[in-house]
mmCIF file of C-alpha atoms and ligand atoms in Angstrom:
data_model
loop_
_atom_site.group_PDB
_atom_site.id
_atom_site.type_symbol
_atom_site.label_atom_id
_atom_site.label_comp_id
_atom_site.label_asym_id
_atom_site.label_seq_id
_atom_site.Cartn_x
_atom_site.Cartn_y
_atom_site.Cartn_z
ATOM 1 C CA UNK X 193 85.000 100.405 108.790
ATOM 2 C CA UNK X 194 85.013 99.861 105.102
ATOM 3 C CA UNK X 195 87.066 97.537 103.326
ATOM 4 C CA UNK X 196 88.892 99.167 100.759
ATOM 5 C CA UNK X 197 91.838 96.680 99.115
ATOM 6 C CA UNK X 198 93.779 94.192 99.778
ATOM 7 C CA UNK X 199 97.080 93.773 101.267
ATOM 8 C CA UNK X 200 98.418 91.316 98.509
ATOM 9 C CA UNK X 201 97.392 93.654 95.647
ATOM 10 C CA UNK X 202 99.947 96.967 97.197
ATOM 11 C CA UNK X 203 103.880 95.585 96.955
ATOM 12 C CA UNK X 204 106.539 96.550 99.311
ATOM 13 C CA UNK X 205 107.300 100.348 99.323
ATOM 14 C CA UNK X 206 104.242 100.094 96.732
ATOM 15 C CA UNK X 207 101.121 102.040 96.388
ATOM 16 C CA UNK X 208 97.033 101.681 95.685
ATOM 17 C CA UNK X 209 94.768 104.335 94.817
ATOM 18 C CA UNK X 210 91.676 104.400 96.071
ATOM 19 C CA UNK X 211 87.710 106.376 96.106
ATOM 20 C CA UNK X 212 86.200 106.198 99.455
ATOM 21 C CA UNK X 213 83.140 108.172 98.446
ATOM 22 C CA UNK X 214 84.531 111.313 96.674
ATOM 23 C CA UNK X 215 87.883 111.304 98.557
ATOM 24 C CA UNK X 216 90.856 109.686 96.916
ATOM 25 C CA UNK X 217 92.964 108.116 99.202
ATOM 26 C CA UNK X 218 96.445 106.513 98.343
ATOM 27 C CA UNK X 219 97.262 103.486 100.495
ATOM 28 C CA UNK X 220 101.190 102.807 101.014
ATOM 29 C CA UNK X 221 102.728 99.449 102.038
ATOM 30 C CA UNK X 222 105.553 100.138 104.414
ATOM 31 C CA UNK X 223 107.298 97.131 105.322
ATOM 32 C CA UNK X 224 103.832 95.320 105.889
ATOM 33 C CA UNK X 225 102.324 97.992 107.283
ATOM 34 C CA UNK X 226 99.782 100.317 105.434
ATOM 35 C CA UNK X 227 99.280 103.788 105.761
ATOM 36 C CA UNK X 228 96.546 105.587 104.584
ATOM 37 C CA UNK X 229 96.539 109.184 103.405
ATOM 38 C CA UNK X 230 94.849 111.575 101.345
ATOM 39 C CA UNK X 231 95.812 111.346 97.682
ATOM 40 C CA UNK X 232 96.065 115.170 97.061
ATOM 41 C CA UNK X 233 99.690 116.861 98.080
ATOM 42 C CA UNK X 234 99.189 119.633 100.513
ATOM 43 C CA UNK X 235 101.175 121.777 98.102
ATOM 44 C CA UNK X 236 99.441 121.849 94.565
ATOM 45 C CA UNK X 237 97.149 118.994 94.863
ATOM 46 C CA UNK X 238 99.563 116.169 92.786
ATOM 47 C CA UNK X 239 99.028 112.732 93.509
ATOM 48 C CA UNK X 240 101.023 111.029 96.010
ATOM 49 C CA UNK X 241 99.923 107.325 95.103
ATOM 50 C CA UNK X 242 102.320 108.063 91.920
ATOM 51 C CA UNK X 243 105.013 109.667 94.299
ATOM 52 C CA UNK X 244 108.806 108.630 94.745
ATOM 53 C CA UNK X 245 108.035 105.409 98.082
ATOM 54 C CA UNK X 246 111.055 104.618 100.327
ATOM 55 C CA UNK X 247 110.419 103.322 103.855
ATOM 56 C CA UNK X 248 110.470 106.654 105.156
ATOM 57 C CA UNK X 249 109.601 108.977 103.229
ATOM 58 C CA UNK X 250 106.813 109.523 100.064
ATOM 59 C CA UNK X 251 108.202 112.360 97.736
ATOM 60 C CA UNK X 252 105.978 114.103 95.552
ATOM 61 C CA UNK X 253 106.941 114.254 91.811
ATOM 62 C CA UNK X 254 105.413 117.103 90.655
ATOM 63 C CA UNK X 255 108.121 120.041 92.499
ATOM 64 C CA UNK X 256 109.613 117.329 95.049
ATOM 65 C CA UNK X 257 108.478 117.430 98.115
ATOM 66 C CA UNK X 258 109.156 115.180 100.963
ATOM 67 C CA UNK X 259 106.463 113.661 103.239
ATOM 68 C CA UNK X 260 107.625 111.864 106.338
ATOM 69 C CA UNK X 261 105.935 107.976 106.229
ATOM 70 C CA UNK X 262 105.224 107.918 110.065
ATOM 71 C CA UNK X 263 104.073 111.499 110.659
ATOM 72 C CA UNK X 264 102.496 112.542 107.332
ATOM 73 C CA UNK X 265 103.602 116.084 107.418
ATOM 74 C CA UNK X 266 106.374 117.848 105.458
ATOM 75 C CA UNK X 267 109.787 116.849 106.564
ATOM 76 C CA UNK X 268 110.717 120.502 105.590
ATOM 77 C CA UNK X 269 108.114 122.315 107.805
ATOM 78 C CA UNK X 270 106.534 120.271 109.900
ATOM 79 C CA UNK X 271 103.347 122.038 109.878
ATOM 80 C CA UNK X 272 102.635 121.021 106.647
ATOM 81 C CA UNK X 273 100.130 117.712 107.300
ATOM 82 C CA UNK X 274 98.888 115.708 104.891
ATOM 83 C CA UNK X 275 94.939 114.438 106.349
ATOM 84 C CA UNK X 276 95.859 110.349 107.243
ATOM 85 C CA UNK X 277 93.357 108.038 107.745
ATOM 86 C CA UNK X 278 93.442 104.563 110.323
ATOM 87 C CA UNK X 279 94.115 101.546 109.592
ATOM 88 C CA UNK X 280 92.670 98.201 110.766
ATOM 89 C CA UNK X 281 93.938 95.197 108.537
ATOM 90 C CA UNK X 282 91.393 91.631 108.817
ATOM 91 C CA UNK X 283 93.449 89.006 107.689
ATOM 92 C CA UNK X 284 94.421 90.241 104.005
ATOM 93 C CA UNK X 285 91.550 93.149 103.935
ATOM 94 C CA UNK X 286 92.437 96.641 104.456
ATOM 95 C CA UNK X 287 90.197 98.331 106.508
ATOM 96 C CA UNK X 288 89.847 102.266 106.660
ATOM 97 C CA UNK X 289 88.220 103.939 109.815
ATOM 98 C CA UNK X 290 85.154 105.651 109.720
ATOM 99 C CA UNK X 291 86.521 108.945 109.928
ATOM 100 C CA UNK X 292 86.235 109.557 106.045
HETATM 101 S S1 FES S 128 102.132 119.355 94.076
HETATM 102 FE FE1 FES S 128 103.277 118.083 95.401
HETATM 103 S S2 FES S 128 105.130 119.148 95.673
HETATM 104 FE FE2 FES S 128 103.956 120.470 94.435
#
């Protein structure tokens, strides 16, 4: 696992950029809980740390398109995945699985 942020530094419905190596990975904070996913959008490659944030879903702003929060795919075609990393929180640290 490596530690990658904090909890206390991503608000509600908030995001964090992060490198893990040469992968950016955007870290959302859903109602306490914080998903991990790769930064680039499936479609053109836009960041999604700098995307619209509700509770359920992250909308890229570059042509708009809608990412369910739970399932990380398209809510248009669900075929569409975004690559989402676990999660283990430690106290306040976010943790990211070694799968990266
Ligand atoms: S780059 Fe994200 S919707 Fe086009």
């Amino acid at each position: 696992m490596i530690k990658v942020a904090k909890l206390s530094e991503i608000p509600q419905c908030g995001s964090k950029l992060v490198m893990v190596g040469d992968t950016p990975v955007a870290l959302f904070n859903i109602k306490g809980k914080i998903h991990a996913w790769d930064n680039r959008c499936p479609h053109r490659g836009a960041s999604l740390a700098d995307g619209n944030i509700t509770e359920n879903v992250i909308q890229c702003k570059f042509h708009l398109w809608k990412f369910d929060v739970n399932k990380a795919c398209a809510l248009a075609n669900p075929d569409i995945k975004v690559k989402s990393y676990s999660v283990e929180m430690r106290g306040d640290g976010i943790y990211l699985g070694s799968s990266l």
